[in-house]
Coordinates of C-alpha atoms in Angstrom, one line a residue:
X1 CA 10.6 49.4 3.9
X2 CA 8.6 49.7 7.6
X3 CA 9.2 47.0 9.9
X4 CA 6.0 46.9 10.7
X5 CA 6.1 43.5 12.4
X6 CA 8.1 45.7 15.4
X7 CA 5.7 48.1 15.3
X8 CA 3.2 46.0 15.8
X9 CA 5.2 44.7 19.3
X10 CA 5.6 47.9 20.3
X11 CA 1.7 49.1 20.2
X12 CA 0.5 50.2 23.6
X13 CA -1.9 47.3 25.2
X14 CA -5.1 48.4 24.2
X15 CA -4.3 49.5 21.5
X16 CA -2.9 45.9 20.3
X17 CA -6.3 44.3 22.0
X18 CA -8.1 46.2 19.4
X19 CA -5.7 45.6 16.5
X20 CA -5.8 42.0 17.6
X21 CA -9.6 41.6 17.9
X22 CA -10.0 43.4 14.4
X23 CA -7.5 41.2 12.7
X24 CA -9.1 38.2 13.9
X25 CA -12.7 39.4 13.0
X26 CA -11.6 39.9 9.3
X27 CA -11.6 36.8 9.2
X28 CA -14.7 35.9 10.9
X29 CA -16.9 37.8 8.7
X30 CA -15.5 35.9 6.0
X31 CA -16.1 32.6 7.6
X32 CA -19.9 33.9 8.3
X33 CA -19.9 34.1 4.6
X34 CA -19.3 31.1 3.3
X35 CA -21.6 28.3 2.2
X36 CA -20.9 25.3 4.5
X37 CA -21.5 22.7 1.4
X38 CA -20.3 24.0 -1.3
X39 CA -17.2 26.3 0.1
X40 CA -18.6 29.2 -2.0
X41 CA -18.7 32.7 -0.4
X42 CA -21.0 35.3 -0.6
X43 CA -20.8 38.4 -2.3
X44 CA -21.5 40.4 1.0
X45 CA -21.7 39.8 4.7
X46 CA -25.8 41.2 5.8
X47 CA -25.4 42.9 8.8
X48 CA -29.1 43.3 9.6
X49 CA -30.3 39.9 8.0
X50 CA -29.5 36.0 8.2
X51 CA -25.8 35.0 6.0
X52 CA -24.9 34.0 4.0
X53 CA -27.1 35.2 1.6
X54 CA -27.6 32.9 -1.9
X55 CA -25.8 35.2 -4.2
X56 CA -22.1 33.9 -4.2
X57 CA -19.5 36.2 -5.9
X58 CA -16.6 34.7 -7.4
X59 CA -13.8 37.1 -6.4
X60 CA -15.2 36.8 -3.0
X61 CA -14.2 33.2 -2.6
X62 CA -10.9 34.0 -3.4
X63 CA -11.1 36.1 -1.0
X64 CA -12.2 33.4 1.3
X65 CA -9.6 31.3 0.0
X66 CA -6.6 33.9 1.2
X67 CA -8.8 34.0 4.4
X68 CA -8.6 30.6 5.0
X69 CA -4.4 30.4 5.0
X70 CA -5.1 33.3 7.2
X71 CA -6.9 31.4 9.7
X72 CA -4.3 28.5 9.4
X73 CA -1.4 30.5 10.3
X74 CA -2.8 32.0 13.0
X75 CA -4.3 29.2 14.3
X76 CA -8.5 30.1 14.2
X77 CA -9.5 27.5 12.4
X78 CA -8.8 23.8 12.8
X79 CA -10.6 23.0 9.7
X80 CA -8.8 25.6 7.0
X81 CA -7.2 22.8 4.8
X82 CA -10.3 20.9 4.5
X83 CA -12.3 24.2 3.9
X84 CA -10.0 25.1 1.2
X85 CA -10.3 21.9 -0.7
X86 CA -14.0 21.9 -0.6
X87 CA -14.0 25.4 -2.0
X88 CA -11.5 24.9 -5.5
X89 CA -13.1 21.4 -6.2
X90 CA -16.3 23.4 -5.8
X91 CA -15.2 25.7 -8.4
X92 CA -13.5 23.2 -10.7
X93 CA -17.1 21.8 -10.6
X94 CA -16.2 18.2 -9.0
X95 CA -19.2 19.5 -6.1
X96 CA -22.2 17.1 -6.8
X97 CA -24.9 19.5 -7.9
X98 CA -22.9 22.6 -7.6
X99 CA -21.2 23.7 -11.1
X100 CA -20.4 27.4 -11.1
X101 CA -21.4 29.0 -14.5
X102 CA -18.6 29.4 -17.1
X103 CA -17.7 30.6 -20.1
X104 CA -17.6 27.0 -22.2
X105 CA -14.9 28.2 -24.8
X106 CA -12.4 29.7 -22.5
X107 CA -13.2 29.0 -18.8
X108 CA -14.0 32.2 -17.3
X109 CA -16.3 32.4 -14.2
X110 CA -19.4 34.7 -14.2
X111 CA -19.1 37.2 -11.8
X112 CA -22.2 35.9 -9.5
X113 CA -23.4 32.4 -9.2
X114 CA -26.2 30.9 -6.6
X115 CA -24.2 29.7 -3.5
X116 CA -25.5 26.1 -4.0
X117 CA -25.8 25.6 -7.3
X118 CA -23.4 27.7 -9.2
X119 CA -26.2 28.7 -11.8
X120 CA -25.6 32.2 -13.4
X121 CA -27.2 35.2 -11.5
X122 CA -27.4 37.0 -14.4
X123 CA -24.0 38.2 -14.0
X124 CA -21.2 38.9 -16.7
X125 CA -18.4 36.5 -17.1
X126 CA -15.7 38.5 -15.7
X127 CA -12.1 38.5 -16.2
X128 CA -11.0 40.6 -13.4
X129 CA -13.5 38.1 -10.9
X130 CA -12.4 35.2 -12.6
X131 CA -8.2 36.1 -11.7
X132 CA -9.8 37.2 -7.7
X133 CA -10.5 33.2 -7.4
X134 CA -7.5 32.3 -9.2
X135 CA -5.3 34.0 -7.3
X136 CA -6.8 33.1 -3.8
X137 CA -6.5 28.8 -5.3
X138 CA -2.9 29.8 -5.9
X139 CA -2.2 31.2 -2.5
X140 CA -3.6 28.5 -0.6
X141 CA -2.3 25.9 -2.5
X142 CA 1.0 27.3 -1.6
X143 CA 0.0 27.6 1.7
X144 CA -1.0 24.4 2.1
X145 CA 1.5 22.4 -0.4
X146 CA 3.2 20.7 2.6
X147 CA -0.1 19.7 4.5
X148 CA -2.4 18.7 1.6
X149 CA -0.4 18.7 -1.5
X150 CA -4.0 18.1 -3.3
X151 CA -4.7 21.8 -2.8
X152 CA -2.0 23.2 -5.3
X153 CA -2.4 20.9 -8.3
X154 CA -6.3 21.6 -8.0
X155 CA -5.4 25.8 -7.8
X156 CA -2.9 24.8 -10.8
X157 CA -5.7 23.1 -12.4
X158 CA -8.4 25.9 -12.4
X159 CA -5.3 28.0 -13.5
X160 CA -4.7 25.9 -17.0
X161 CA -8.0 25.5 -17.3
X162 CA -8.5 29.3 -18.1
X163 CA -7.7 30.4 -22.3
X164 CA -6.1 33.7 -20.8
X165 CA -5.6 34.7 -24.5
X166 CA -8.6 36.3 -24.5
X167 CA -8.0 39.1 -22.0
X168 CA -5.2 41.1 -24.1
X169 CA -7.0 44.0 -26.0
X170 CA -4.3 46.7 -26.8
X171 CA -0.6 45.6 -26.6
X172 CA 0.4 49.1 -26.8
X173 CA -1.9 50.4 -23.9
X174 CA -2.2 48.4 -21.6
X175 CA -6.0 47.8 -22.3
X176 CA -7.3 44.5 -21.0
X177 CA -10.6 43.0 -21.7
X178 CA -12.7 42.9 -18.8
X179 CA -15.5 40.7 -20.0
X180 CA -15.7 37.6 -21.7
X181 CA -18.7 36.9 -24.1
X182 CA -19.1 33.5 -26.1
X183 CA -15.3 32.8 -26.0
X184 CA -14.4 36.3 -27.1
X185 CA -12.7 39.0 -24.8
X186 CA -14.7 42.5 -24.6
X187 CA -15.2 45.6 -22.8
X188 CA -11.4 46.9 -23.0
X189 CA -9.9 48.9 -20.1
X190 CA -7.1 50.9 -20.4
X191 CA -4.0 50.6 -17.8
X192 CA -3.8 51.6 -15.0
X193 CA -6.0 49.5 -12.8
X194 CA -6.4 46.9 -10.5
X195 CA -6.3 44.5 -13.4
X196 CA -2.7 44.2 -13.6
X197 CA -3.4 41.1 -11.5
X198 CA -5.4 39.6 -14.8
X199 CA -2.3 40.5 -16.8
X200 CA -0.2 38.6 -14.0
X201 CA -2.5 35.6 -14.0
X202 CA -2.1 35.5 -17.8
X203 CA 1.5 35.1 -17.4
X204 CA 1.4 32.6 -14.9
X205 CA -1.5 30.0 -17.0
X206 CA 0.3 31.1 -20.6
X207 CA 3.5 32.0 -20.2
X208 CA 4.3 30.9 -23.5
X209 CA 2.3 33.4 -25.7
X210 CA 4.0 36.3 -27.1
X211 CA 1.0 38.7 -26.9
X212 CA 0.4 38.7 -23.2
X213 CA 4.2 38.4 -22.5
X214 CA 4.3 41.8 -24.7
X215 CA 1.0 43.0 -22.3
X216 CA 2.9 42.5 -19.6
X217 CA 6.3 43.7 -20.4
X218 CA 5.3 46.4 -22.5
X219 CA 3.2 48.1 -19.7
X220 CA 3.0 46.7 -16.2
X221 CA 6.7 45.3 -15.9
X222 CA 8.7 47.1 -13.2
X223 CA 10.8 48.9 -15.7
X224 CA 7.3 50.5 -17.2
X225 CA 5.6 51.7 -14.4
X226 CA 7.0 55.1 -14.4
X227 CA 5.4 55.1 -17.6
X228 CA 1.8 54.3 -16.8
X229 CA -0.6 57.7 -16.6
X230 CA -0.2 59.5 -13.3
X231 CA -2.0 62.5 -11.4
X232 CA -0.8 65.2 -9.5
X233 CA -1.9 65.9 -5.4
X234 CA 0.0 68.4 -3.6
X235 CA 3.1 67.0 -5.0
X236 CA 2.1 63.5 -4.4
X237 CA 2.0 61.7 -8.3
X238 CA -0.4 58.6 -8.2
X239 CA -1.0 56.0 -10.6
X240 CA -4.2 56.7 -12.5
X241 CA -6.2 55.2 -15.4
X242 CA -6.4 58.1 -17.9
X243 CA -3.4 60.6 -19.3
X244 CA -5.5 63.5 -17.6
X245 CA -7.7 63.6 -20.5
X246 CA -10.7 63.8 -18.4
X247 CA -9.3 66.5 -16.2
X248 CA -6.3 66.8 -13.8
X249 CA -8.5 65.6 -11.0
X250 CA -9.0 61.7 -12.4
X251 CA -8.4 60.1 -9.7
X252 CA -9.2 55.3 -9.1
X253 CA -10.7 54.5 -5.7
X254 CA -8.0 53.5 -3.4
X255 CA -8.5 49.8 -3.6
X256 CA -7.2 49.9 -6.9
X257 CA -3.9 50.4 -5.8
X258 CA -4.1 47.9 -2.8
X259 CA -4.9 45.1 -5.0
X260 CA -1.6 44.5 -6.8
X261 CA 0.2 45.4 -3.9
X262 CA -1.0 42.6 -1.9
X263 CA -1.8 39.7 -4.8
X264 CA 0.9 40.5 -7.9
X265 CA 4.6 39.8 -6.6
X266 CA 6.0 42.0 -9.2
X267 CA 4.3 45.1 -7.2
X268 CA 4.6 43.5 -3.9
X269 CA 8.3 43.5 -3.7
X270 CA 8.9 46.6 -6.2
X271 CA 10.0 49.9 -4.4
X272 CA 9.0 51.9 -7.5
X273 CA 5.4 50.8 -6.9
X274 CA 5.9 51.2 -2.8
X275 CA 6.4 54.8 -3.6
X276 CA 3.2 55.0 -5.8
X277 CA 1.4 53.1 -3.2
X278 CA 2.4 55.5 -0.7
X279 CA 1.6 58.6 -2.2
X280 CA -1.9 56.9 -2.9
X281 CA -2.4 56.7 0.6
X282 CA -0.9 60.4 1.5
X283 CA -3.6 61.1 -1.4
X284 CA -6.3 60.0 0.0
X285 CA -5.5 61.1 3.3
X286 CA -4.7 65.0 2.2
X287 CA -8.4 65.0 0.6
X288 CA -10.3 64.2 3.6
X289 CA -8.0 66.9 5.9
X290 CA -9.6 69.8 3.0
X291 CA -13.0 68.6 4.3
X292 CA -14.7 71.3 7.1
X293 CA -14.8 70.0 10.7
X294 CA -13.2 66.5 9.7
X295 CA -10.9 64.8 12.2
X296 CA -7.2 63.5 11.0
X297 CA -8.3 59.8 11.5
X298 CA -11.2 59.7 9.5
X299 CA -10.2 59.1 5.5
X300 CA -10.3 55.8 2.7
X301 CA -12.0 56.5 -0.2
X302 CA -12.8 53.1 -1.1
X303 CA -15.8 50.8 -2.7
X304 CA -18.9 49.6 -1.0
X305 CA -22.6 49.7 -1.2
X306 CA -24.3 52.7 0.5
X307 CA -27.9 51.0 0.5
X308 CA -30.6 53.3 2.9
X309 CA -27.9 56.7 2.2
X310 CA -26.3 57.7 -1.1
X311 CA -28.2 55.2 -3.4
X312 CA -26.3 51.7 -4.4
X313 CA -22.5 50.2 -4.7
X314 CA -20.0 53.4 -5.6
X315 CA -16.4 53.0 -5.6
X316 CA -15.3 56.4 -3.8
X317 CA -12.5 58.1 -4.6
X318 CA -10.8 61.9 -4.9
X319 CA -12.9 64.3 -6.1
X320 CA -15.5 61.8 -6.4
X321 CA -17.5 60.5 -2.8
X322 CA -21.0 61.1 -2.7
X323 CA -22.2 62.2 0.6
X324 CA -17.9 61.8 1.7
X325 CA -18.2 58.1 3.0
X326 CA -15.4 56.5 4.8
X327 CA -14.1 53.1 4.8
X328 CA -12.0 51.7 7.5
X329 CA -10.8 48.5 5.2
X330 CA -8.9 51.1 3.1
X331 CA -7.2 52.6 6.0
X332 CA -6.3 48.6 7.2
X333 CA -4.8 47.8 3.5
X334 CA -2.4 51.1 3.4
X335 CA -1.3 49.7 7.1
X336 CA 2.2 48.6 5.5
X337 CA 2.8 51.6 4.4
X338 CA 1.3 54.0 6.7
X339 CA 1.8 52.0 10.2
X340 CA 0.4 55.3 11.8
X341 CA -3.1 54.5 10.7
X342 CA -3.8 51.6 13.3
X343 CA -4.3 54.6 15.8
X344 CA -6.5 56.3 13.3
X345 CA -8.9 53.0 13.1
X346 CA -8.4 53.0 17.1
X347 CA -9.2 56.6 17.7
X348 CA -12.4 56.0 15.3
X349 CA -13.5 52.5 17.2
X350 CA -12.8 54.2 20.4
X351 CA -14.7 58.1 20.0
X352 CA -17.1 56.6 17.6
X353 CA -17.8 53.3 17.4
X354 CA -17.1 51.0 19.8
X355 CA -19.0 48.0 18.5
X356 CA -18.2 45.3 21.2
X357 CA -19.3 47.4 23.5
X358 CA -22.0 50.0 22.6
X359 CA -25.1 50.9 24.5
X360 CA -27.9 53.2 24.4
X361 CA -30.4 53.4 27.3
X362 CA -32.0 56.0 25.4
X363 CA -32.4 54.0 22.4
X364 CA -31.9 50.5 22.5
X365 CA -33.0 49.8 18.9
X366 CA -29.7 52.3 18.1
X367 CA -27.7 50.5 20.3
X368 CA -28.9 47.0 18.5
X369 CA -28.8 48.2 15.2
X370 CA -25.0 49.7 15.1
X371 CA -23.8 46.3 17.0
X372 CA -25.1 44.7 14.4
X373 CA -23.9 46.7 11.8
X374 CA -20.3 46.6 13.1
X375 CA -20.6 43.3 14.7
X376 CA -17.2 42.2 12.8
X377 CA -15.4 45.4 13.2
X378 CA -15.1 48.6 11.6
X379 CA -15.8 48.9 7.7
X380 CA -17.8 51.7 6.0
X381 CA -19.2 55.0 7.7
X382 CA -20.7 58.2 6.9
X383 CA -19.2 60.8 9.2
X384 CA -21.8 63.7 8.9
X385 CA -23.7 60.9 10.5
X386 CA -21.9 59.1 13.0
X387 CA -22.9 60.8 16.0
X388 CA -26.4 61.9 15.0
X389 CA -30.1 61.0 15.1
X390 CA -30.5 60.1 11.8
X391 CA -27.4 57.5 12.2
X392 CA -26.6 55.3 9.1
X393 CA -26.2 51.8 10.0
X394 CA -24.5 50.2 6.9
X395 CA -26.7 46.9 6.4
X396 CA -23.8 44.8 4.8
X397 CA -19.8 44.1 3.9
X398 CA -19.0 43.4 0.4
X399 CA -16.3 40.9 0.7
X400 CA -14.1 41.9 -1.9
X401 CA -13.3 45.1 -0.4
X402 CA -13.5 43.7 2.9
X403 CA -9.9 41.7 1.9
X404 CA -8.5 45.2 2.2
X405 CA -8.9 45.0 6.2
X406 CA -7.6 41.5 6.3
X407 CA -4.9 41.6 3.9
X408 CA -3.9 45.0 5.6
X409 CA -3.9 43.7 9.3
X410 CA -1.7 40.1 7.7
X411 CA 0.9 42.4 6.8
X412 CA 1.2 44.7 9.5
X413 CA 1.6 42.0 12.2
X414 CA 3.7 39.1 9.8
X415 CA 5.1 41.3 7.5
X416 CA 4.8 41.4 3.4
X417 CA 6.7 38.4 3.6
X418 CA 3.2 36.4 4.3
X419 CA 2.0 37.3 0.7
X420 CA 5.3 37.8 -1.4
X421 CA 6.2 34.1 -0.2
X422 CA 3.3 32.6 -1.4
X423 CA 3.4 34.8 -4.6
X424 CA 6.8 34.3 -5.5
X425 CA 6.2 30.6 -5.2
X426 CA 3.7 30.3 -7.7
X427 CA 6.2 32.5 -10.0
X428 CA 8.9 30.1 -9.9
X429 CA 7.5 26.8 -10.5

């Protein structure tokens, strides 16, 4: 395993000034994103317009949630405790006048609520959004436990409050149901995918049922990930969600891979899935060096909305990036892995976009419009527009692929150790 707590030491002065600016700005665009009453957080940071917006995304505030024991540790917010509590009674509906919508039979969250009154944005109730917020109550209220002991048995609240029954589709494949709809589990997806955490979560609120033990064991134990479908990349074989059925070239978006390595201790601490998780990041490097007149340090084929470019949301991946848009975040989650890429995000901030620091006599409206854009730090580009007229200034962050930058940037400087501790915790009460 890289020590990449030494590494971090070791990086040349500006370099760490950057590193250590970017790290502490992951977290400020979350804290820019939350609602100060209700502890909900947005679904995106607006880069352009006033935040937080009204839509709240569920996943996002357990985003905010991991955030928060962020903050605490490193000492940029005072208040992180008290923020935390406000958020999971929020969501366990003890806010007056805010009850996030739910699935009445089984306790699942809709994907999107309004920020201040939890009302359903005509969202779906979502399994894999639902285990997000889960899973950012249960870090913090290990986190926490010793400071406001109130924290964890709310997290462990919302956790038993959840019928997780309803997520197991197909025993035999892996499938889990990624929507919820009047107490009954739909939409099956088959392994592998980011919601291994789901699976996880299940264990954790039911332990005692025999078909998501059997879900779990059967497929996403340590012992069975050699067996989940894989692809091939210049010798590089990466987890994927299909048996090549659609092609040879099915590839998942990046953050797919980063989200059980940084929220499902199974995968954390597995060196079976470290080698998986590295050849997903050699992957995704590889691709963007085929590319024409591409520099080594720009690559991450992650999710994000391309609003004003390439149409709406897409979650980018191999073989599959309309209009080949980069994301930093992705790059900052494979960080424990691939130390090497903090000079990548530094030689991009430094040639490209120097946010903190940009002008534009020429063009002041440029020069406002990209510190705006990047005001918290690099995140999603398009590089066949980075240094031309017809720039694209992203106008917002989706959080939940924003964690990948935070999450990524914890690790490198405190080592896994911040999340496996946390995890494990939860796993051995």
């Amino acid at each position: 395993m890289t020590n990449t707590t030494a590494f971090y030491t070791k990086l040349p002065e500006q370099v760490k000034d950057f590193f250590d600016r970017q790290y502490e700005d992951s977290y400020r665009l979350l804290d820019a994103s939350r609602h100060p009453e209700t502890g909900l957080y947005a679904d995106s940071y607006r880069t352009l317009e006033d935040n937080p917006e009204s839509k709240c995304s569920i996943a996002a505030t357990g985003v905010g949630l991991i955030g928060l024991c962020v903050a605490d540790m490193e000492g940029w917010d005072e208040k992180a405790a008290e923020k935390a509590l406000v958020t999971i009674n929020t969501a366990l509906g003890k806010t007056e006048g805010c009850q996030p919508a739910r699935d009445e039979q089984t306790g699942f969250f809709a994907h999107f609520t309004d920020m201040e009154t939890g009302e359903n944005l005509h969202s779906e109730i979502s399994t894999i959004d639902t285990s997000l917020l889960v899973a950012g109550a249960l870090f913090a209220g290990q986190h926490f436990k010793n400071t406001d002991p109130d924290i964890d048995a709310l997290a462990n609240e919302l956790l038993n409050e959840i019928d997780w029954s309803v997520v197991v589709a197909d025993i035999e494949t892996g499938s889990i149901n990624m929507v919820v709809k009047d107490g009954e589990g739909t939409l099956p997806l088959p392994a592998y995918n980011e919601y291994v955490l789901v699976a996880h979560l299940a264990m954790l609120g039911q332990p005692g049922n025999e078909a998501i033990r059997d879900l779990w064991h059967n497929n996403f134990s340590e012992e069975r990930m050699t067996d989940l479908p894989q692809v091939d990349f210049r010798g590089f074989q990466v987890l994927t969600d299909t048996n090549g059925e659609y092609g040879k070239d099915s590839f998942l978006s990046s953050f797919v891979h980063q989200f059980p390595f940084y929220l499902v201790p199974d995968y954390a601490e597995s060196a079976v899935y470290r080698e998986f998780y590295y050849n997903a990041c050699m992957a995704d490097r590889l691709k963007w060096k085929e590319l024409t007149d591409v520099p080594s340090y720009v690559w991450g084929y992650g999710a994000g909305p391309n609003d004003g470019l390439h149409g709406g949301y897409h979650a980018d991946q191999v073989n599959n990036s309309p209009g080949d848009i980069a994301s930093a975040y992705i790059v900052g989650g494979f960080l424990p892995v691939y130390p090497g890429g903090i000079y990548d995000l530094y030689a991009l901030y430094q040639n490209h976009l120097p946010y903190d620091g940009y002008t534009n006599d020429e063009d002041k409206e440029d020069e406002r419009k990209l510190r705006a854009a990047y005001r918290y730090g690099l995140h999603r580009y398009s590089w066949w527009h980075l240094d031309q007229p017809d720039r694209w200034y992203p106008t917002k962050v989706t959080l939940i692929d924003w964690s990948s930058m935070l999450y990524g940037f914890t690790a490198f400087k405190r080592g896994m150790s911040f999340f496996t501790s946390r995890l494990r915790s939860n796993v051995n009460q």
